[in-house]
Short mmCIF file of C-alpha atoms and ligand atoms in Angstrom, two decimals:
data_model
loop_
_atom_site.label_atom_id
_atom_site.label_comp_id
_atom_site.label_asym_id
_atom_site.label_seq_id
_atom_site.Cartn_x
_atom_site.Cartn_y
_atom_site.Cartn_z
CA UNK A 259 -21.11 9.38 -20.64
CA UNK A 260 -24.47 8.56 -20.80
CA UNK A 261 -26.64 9.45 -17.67
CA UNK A 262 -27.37 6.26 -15.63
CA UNK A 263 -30.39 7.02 -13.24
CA UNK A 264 -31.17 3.57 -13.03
CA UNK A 265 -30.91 0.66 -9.64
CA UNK A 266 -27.11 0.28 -9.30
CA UNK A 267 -27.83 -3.27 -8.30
CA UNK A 268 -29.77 -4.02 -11.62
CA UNK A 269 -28.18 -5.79 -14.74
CA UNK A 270 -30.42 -5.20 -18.26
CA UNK A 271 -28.96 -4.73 -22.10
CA UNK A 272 -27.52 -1.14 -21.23
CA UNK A 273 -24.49 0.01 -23.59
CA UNK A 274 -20.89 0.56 -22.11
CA UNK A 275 -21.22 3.86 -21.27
CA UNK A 276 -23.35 2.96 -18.43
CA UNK A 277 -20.51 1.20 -16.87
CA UNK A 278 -20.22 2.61 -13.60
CA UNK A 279 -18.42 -0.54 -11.33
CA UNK A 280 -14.80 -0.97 -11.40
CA UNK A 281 -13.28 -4.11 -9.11
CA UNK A 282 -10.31 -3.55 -7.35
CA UNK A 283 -8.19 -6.76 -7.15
CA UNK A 284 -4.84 -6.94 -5.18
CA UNK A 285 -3.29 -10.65 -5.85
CA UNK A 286 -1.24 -11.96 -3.33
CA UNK A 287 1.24 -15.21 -3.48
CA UNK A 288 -1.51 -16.71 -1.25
CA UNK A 289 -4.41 -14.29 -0.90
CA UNK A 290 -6.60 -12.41 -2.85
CA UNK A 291 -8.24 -9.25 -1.78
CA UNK A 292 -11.16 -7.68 -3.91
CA UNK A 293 -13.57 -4.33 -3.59
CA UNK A 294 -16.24 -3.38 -6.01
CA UNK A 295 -16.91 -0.22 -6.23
CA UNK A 296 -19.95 1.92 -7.85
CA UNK A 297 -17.69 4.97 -9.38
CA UNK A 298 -20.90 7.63 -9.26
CA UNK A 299 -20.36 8.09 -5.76
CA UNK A 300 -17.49 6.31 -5.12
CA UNK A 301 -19.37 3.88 -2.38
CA UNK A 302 -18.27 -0.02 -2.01
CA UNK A 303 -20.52 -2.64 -3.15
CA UNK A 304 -18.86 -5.48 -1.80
CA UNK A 305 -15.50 -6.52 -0.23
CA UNK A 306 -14.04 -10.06 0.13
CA UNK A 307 -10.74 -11.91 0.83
CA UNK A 308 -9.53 -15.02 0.12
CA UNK A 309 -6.80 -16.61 1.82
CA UNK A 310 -4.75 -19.49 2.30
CA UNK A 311 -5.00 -20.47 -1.66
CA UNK A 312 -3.46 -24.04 -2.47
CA UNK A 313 -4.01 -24.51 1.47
CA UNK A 314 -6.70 -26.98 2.77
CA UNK A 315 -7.50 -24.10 5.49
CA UNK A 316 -8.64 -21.76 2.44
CA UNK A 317 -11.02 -19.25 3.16
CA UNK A 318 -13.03 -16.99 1.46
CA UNK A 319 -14.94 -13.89 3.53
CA UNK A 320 -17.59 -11.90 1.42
CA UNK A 321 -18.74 -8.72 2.65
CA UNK A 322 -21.97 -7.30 0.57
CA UNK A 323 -22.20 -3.52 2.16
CA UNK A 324 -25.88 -2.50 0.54
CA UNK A 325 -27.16 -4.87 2.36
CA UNK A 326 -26.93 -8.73 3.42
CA UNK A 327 -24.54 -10.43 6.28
CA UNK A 328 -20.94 -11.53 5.55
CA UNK A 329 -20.33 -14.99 4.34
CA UNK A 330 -17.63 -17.23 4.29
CA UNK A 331 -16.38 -19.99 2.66
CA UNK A 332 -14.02 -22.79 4.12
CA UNK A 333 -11.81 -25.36 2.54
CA UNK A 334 -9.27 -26.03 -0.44
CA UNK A 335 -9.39 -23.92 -3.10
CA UNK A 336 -6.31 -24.33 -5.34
CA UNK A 337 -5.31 -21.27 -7.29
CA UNK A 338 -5.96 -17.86 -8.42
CA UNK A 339 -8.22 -19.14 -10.73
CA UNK A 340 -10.45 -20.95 -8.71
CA UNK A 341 -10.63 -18.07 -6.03
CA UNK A 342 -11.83 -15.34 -8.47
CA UNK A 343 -14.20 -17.75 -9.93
CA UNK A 344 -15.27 -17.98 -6.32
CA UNK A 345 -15.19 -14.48 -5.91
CA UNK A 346 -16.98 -13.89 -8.93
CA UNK A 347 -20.39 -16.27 -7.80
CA UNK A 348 -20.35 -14.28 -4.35
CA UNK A 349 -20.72 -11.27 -6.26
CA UNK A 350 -23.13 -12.50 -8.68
CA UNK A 351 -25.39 -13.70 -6.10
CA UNK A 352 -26.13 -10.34 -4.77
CA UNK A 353 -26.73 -9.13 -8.17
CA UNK A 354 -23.17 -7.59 -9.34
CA UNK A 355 -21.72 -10.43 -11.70
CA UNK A 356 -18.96 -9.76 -13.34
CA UNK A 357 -20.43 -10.29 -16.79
CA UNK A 358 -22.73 -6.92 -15.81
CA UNK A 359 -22.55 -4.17 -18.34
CA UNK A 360 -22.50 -2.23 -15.69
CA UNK A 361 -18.91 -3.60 -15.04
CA UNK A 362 -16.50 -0.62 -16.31
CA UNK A 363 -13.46 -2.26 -15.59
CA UNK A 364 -11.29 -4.47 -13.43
CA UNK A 365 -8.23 -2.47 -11.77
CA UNK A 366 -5.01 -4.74 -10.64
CA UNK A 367 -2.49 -3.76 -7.67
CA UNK A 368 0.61 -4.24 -9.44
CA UNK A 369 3.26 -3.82 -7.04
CA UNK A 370 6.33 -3.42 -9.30
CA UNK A 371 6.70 -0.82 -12.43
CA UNK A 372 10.35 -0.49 -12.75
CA UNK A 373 10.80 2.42 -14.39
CA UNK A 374 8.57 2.42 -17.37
CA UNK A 375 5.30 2.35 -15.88
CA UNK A 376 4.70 6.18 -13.99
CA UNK A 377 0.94 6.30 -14.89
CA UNK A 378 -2.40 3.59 -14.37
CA UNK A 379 -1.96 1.69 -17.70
CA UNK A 380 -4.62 -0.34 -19.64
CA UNK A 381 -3.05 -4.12 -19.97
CA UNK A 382 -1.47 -5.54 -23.29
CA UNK A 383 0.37 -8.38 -24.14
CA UNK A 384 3.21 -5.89 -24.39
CA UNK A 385 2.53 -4.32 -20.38
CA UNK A 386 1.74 -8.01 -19.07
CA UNK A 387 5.38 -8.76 -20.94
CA UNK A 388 7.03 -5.73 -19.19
CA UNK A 389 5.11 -6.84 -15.79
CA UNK A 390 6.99 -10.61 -16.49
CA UNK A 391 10.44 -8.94 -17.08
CA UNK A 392 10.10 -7.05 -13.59
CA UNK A 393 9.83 -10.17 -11.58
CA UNK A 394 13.49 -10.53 -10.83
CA UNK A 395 13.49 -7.26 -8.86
CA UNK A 396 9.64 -8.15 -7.65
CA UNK A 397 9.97 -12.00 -7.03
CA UNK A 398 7.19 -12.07 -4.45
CA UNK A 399 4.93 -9.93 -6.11
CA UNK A 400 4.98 -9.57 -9.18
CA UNK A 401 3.99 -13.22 -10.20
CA UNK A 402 0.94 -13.51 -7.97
CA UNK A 403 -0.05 -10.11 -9.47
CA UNK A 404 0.44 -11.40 -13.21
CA UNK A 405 -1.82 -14.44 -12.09
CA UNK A 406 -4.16 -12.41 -10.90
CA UNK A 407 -3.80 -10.38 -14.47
CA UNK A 408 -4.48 -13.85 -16.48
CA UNK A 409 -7.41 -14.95 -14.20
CA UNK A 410 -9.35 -11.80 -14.59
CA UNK A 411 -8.69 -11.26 -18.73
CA UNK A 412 -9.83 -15.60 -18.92
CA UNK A 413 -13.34 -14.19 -16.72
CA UNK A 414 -13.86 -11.08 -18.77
CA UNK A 415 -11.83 -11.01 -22.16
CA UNK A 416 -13.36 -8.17 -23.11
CA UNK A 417 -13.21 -6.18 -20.13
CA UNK A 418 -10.69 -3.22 -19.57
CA UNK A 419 -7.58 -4.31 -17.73
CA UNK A 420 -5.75 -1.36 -16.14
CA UNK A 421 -2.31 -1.69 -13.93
CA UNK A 422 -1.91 0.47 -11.02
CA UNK A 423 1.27 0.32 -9.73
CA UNK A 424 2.83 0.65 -6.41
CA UNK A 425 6.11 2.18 -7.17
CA UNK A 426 4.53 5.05 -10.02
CA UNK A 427 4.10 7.38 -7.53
CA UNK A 428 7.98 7.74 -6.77
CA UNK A 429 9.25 7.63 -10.30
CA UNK A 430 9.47 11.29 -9.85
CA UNK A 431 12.35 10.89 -7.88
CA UNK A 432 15.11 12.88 -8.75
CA UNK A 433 18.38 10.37 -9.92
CA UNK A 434 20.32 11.66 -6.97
CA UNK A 435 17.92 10.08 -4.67
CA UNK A 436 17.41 7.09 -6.55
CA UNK A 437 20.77 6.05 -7.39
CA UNK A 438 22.81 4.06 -4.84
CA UNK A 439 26.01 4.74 -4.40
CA UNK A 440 27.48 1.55 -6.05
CA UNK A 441 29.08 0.68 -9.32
CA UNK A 442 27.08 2.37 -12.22
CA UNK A 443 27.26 -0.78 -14.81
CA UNK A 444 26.64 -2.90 -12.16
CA UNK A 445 23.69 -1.10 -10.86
CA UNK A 446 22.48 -0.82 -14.81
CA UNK A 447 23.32 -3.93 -15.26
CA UNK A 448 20.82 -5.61 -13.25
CA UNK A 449 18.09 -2.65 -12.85
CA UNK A 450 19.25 -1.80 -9.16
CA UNK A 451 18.10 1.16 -7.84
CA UNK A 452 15.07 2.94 -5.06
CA UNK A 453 12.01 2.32 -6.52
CA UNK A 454 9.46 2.58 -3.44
CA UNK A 455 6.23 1.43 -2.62
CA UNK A 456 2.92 1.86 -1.19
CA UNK A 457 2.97 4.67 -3.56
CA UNK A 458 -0.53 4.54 -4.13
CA UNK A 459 -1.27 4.82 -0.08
CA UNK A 460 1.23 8.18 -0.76
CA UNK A 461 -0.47 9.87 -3.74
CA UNK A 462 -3.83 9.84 -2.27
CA UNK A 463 -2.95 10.98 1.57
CA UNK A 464 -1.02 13.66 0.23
CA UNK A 465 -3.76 14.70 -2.01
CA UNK A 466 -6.32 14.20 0.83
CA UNK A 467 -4.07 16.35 3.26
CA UNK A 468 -4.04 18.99 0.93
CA UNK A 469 -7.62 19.48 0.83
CA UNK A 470 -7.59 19.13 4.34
CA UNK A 471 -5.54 22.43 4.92
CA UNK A 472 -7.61 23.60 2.21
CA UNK A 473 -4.85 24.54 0.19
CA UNK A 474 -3.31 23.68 -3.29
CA UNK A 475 -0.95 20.25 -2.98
CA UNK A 476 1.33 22.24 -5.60
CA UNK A 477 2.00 25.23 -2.80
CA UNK A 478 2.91 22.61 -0.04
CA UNK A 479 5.84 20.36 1.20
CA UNK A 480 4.73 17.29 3.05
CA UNK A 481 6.17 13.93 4.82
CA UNK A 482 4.20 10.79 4.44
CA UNK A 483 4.04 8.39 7.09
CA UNK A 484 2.72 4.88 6.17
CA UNK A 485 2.97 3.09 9.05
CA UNK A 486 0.93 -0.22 8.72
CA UNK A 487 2.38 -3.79 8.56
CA UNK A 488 4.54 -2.47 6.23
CA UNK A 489 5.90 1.50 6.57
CA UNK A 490 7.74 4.05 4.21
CA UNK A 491 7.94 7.33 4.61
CA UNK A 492 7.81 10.03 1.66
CA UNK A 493 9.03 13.87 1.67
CA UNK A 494 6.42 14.76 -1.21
CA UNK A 495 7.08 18.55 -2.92
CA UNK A 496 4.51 20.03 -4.86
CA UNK A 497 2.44 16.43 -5.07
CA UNK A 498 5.83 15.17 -6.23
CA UNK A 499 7.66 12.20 -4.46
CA UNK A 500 11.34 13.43 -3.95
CA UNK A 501 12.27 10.94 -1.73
CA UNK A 502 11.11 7.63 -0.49
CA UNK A 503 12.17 5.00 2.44
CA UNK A 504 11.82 1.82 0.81
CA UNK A 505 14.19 0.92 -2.06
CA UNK A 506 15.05 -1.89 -4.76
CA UNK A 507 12.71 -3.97 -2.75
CA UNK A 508 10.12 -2.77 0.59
CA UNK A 509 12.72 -4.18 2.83
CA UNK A 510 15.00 -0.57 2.95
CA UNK A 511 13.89 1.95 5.33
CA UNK A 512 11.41 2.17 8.40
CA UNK A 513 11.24 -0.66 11.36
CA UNK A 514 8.04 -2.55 10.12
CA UNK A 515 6.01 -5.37 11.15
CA UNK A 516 7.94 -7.91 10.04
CA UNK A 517 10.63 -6.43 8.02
CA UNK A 518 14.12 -4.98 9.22
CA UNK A 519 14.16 -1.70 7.42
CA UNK A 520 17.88 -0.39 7.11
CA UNK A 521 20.49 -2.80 8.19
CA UNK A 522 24.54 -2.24 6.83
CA UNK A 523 24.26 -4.17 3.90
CA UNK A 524 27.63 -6.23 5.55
CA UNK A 525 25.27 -7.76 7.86
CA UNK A 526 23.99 -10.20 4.81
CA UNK A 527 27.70 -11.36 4.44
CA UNK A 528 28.27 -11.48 7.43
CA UNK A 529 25.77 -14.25 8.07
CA UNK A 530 26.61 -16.12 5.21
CA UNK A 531 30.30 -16.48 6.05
CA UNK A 532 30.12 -16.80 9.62
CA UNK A 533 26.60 -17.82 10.82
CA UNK A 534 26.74 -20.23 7.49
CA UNK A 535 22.91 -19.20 6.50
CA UNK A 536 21.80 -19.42 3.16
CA UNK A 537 20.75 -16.74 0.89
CA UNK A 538 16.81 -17.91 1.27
CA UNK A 539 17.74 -18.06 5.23
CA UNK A 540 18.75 -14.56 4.84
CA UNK A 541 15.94 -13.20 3.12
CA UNK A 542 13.64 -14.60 5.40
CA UNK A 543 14.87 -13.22 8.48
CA UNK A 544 15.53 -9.94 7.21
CA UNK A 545 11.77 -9.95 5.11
CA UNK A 546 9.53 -12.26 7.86
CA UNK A 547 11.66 -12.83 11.19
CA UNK A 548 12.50 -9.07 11.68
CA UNK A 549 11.39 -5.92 12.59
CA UNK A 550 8.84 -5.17 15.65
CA UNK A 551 7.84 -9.12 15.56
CA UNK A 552 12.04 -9.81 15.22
CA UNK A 553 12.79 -7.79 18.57
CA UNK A 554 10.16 -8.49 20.55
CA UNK A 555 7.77 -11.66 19.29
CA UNK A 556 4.86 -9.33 18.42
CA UNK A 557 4.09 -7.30 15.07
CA UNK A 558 0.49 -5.85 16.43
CA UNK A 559 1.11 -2.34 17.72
CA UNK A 560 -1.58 -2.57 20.16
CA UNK A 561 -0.29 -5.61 22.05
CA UNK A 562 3.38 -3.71 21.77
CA UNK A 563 1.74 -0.80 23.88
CA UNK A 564 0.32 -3.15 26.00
CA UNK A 565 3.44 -4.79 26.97
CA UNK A 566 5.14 -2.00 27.42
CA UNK A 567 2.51 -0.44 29.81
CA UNK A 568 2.86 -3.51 31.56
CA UNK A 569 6.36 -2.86 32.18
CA UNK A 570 8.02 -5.39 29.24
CA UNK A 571 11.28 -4.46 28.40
CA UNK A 572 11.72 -6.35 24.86
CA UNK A 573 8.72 -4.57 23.84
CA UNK A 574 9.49 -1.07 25.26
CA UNK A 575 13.30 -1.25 23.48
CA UNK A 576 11.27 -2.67 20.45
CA UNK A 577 8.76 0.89 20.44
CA UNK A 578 12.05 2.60 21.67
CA UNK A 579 13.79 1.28 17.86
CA UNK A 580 11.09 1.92 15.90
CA UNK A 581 10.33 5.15 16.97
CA UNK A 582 13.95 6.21 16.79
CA UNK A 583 14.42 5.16 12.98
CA UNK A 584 10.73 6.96 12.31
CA UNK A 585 12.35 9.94 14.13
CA UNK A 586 15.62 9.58 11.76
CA UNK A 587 13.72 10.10 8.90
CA UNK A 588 11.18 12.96 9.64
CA UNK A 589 14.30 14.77 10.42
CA UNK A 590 15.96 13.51 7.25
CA UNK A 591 13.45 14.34 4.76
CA UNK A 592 12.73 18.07 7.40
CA UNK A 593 16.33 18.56 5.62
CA UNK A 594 15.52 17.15 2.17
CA UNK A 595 12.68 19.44 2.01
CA UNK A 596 13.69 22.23 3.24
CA UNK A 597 10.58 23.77 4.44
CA UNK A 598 7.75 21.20 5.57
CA UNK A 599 4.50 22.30 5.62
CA UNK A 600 2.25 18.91 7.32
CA UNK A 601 3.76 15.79 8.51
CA UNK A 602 0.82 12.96 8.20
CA UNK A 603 0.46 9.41 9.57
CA UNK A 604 -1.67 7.08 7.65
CA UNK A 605 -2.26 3.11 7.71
CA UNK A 606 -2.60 1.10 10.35
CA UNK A 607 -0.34 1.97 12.87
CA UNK A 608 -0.17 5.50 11.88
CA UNK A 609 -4.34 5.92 11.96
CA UNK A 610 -4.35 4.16 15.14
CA UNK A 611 -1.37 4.58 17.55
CA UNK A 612 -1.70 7.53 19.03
CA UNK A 613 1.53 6.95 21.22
CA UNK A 614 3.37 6.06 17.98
CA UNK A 615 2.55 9.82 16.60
CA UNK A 616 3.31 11.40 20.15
CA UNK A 617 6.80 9.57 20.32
CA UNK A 618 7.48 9.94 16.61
CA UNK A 619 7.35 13.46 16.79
CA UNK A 620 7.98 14.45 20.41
CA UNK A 621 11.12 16.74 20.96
CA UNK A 622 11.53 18.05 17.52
CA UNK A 623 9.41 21.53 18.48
CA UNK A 624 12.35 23.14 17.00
CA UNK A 625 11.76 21.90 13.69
CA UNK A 626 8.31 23.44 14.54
CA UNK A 627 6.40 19.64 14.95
CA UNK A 628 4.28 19.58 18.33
CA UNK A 629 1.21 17.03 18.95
CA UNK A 630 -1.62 18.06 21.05
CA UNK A 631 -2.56 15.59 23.57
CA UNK A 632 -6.49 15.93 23.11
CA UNK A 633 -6.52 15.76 19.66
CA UNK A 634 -4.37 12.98 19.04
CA UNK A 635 -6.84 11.11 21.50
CA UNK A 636 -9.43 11.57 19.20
CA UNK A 637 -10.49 8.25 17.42
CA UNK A 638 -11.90 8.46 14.06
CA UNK A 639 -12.02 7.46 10.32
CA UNK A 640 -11.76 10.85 9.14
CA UNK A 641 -8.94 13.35 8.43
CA UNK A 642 -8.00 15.23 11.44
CA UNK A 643 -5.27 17.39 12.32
CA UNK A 644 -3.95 16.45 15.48
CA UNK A 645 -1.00 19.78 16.22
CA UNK A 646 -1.78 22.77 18.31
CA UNK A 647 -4.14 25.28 16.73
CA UNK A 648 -1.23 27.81 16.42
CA UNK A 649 1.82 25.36 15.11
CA UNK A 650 3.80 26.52 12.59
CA UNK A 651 3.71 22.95 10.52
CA UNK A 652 0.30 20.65 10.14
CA UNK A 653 0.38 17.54 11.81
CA UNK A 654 -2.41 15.09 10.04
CA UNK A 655 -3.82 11.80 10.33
CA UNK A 656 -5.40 10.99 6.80
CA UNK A 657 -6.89 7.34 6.72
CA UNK A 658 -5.43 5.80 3.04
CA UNK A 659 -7.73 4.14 1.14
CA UNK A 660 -5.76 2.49 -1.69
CA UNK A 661 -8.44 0.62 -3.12
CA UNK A 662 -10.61 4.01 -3.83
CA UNK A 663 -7.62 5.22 -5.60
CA UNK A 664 -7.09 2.27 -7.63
CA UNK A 665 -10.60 2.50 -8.73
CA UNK A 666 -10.62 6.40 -9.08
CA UNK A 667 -7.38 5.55 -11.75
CA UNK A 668 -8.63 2.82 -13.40
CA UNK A 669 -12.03 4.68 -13.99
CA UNK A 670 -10.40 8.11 -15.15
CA UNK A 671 -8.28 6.00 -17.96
CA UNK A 672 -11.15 3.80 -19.29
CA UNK A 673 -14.25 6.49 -18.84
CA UNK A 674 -15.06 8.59 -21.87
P1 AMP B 983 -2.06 -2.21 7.79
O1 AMP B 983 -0.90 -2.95 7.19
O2 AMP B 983 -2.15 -0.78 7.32
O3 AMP B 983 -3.36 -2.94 7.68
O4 AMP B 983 -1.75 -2.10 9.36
C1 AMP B 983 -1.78 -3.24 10.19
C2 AMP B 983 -1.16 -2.89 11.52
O5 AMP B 983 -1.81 -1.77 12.11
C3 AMP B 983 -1.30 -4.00 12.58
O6 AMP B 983 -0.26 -4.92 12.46
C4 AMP B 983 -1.22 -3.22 13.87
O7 AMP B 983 0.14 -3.13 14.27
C5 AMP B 983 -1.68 -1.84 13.52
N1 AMP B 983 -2.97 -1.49 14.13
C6 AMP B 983 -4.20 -1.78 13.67
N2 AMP B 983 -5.13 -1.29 14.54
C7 AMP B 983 -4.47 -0.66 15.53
C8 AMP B 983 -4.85 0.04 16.72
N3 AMP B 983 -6.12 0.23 17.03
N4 AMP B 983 -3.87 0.54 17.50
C9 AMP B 983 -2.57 0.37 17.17
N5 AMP B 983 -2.15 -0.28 16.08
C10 AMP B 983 -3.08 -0.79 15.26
#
């Protein structure tokens, strides 16, 4: 690469090479999120959502970080195209247009890979047509992240493409952990099986915790806790997923915002025969009208713990649920593992709650897990460990930062 000494922030007829910016887009049915990042220090340039698309409450929020105030945007803006166009003048008016040369590439979220896609791959016809066959097992998000896809390669034809996607990380899963235990053609058939997600959230905390303990992620045996609107966990051996909590879909597993997590899979049929619901009604109530916000009306951890210290039963049997199942499965994957060497919380919920982490993890000293009061306390962005200075397994808090690893991907596979 050549060496770029120049003003970050300044355009000029410089060759590829000098391409330095990568922007991080994660399409949603109804949002879009972006980051730009400059990839010689890994800093943000600017960070910006917009909501509510096809809505006449759309909004668009624009954060410059190297200096300038937020701005926002308010009313209709119809589709993904418009909103990256939108996007796209925001950035250009604090000098980082997307037709830069300093523009390396544009990195999607893809959030389903099936089984094909274990690595950041640069978009072709052929991936986009692999991304379109996975939208029956991703029919939520795989389309808005194909739109997403389309608008960016109509802005910048010429401009690397690369696919990150959520569920590479677990693709190391061994078949017996993948498989359900249902008919084999069946299962084939139709391309059912544990896939996982947030998998980029679980690559880079477990790569962050190991340099943490200052120790090789290929000596060490970890459990992942991403706690945040959504939550999986992940037993991780050797930076290898062995074992994830969500499944076909994100609904399997943990209690989450929103989301159920584990139910008997009976309970579907169950309200179809008897409670006459359809199969939309289902998927609604076990995907949106679930979970924390299900059991007790509220999804926010931090007006949970202040119900319950307010003496609200609803929300203390909601806490009392969800930390139960999170309990379930640091035991679980103790015994998938074998030997653990950290347990980390990450997300959300999992940076923030220190009572979540306490009650997660309180009672199971035998499996050699302890918190320590004062530094769980401790509120900051950085990693921490949070278990007694003599405890025989790490207890971490790693902040994620998924958008820094998409970038860091996308960069490594188009940089030469
Ligand atoms: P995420 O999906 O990772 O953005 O996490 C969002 C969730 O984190 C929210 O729904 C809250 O439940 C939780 N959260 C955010 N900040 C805090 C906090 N300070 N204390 C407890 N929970 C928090």
């Amino acid at each position: 690469m050549t060496a770029v000494t120049t003003d970050p922030t300044s355009g000029g007829s410089r060759s590829m090479n000098d391409a330095h910016r990568v922007l991080v887009l994660n399409s949603g049915s109804s949002s879009v999120k972006y980051q730009l990042l400059d990839m010689r220090d890994r800093s943000r340039l600017a960070t910006g959502l917009v909501e509510r698309i096809g809505e006449s409450s759309s909004r668009l929020v624009h954060t410059p970080l190297k200096g300038g105030e937020p701005r926002e945007r308010a009313g209709r803006i119809a589709d993904h195209e418009e909103a990256l166009r939108a996007a796209a003048e925001e950035l250009a008016a604090d000098g980082l247009g997307l037709d830069s040369p300093e523009l390396a590439a544009i990195g999607h979220r893809v959030v389903h890979g099936g089984l094909k896609f274990s690595e950041p791959t640069v978009i072709t016809d052929e991936v986009l047509k692999e991304i379109e066959r996975l939208v029956p097992v991703a029919p939520l998000h795989n389309p808005a992240n194909i739109t997403g896809i389309r608008t960016a390669q109509a802005l910048r034809p010429d401009l690397p493409q690369v696919a990150v996607f959520d569920t590479a990380f677990h693709t190391t899963m061994p078949e017996h952990a993948a498989r359900y235990a249902i008919d084999v053609e069946t299962a084939d058939a139709h391309r059912i099986r544990r896939y996982g997600f947030h998998g980029t959230s679980h690559a880079y905390v477990s790569r962050r915790t190991a340099e943490l303990l200052g120790r090789p992620v290929a000596e060490l045996n970890m459990i992942v806790l991403h706690l945040g609107n959504g939550a999986s966990a992940s037993a991780v051996a050797g930076g290898r997923c062995v074992e994830t909590s969500m499944g076909l879909t994100p609904l399997e597993g943990l209690v989450m915002g929103t989301r159920s997590g584990d139910v008997d899979p009976a309970v579907t049929f169950h309200l179809k025969r008897v409670a006459g619901m359809s199969t939309d009604e289902i998927d609604t109530l076990l995907n949106k009208r679930s979970g924390l916000v299900g059991l007790c009306g509220d999804n926010d951890m931090r007006e949970i713990r202040r119900r319950v210290d307010e003496g609200d039963e609803r929300a203390a049997l909601a806490f009392d649920i969800y930390i139960h199942r999170l309990k379930k499965y640091v035991g679980a994957y103790s015994a998938v593992l074998g030997r653990v060497d950290a347990v980390v919380f990450t997300a959300g919920v999992g940076e923030n709650s220190a009572p979540v982490r306490e009650a997660a993890l309180a009672g199971l000293e035998g499996f050699g897990l302890a918190v320590d009061a004062d530094r769980n306390a401790v509120r900051s962005g950085e990693p921490r460990l949070i278990s007694p200075e003599d405890a025989r397994v790490a207890v971490a808090v790693v902040p994620t930062d998924e958008e820094l690893e998409i970038a860091g991907q996308t960069f490594e596979l188009v940089h030469n």
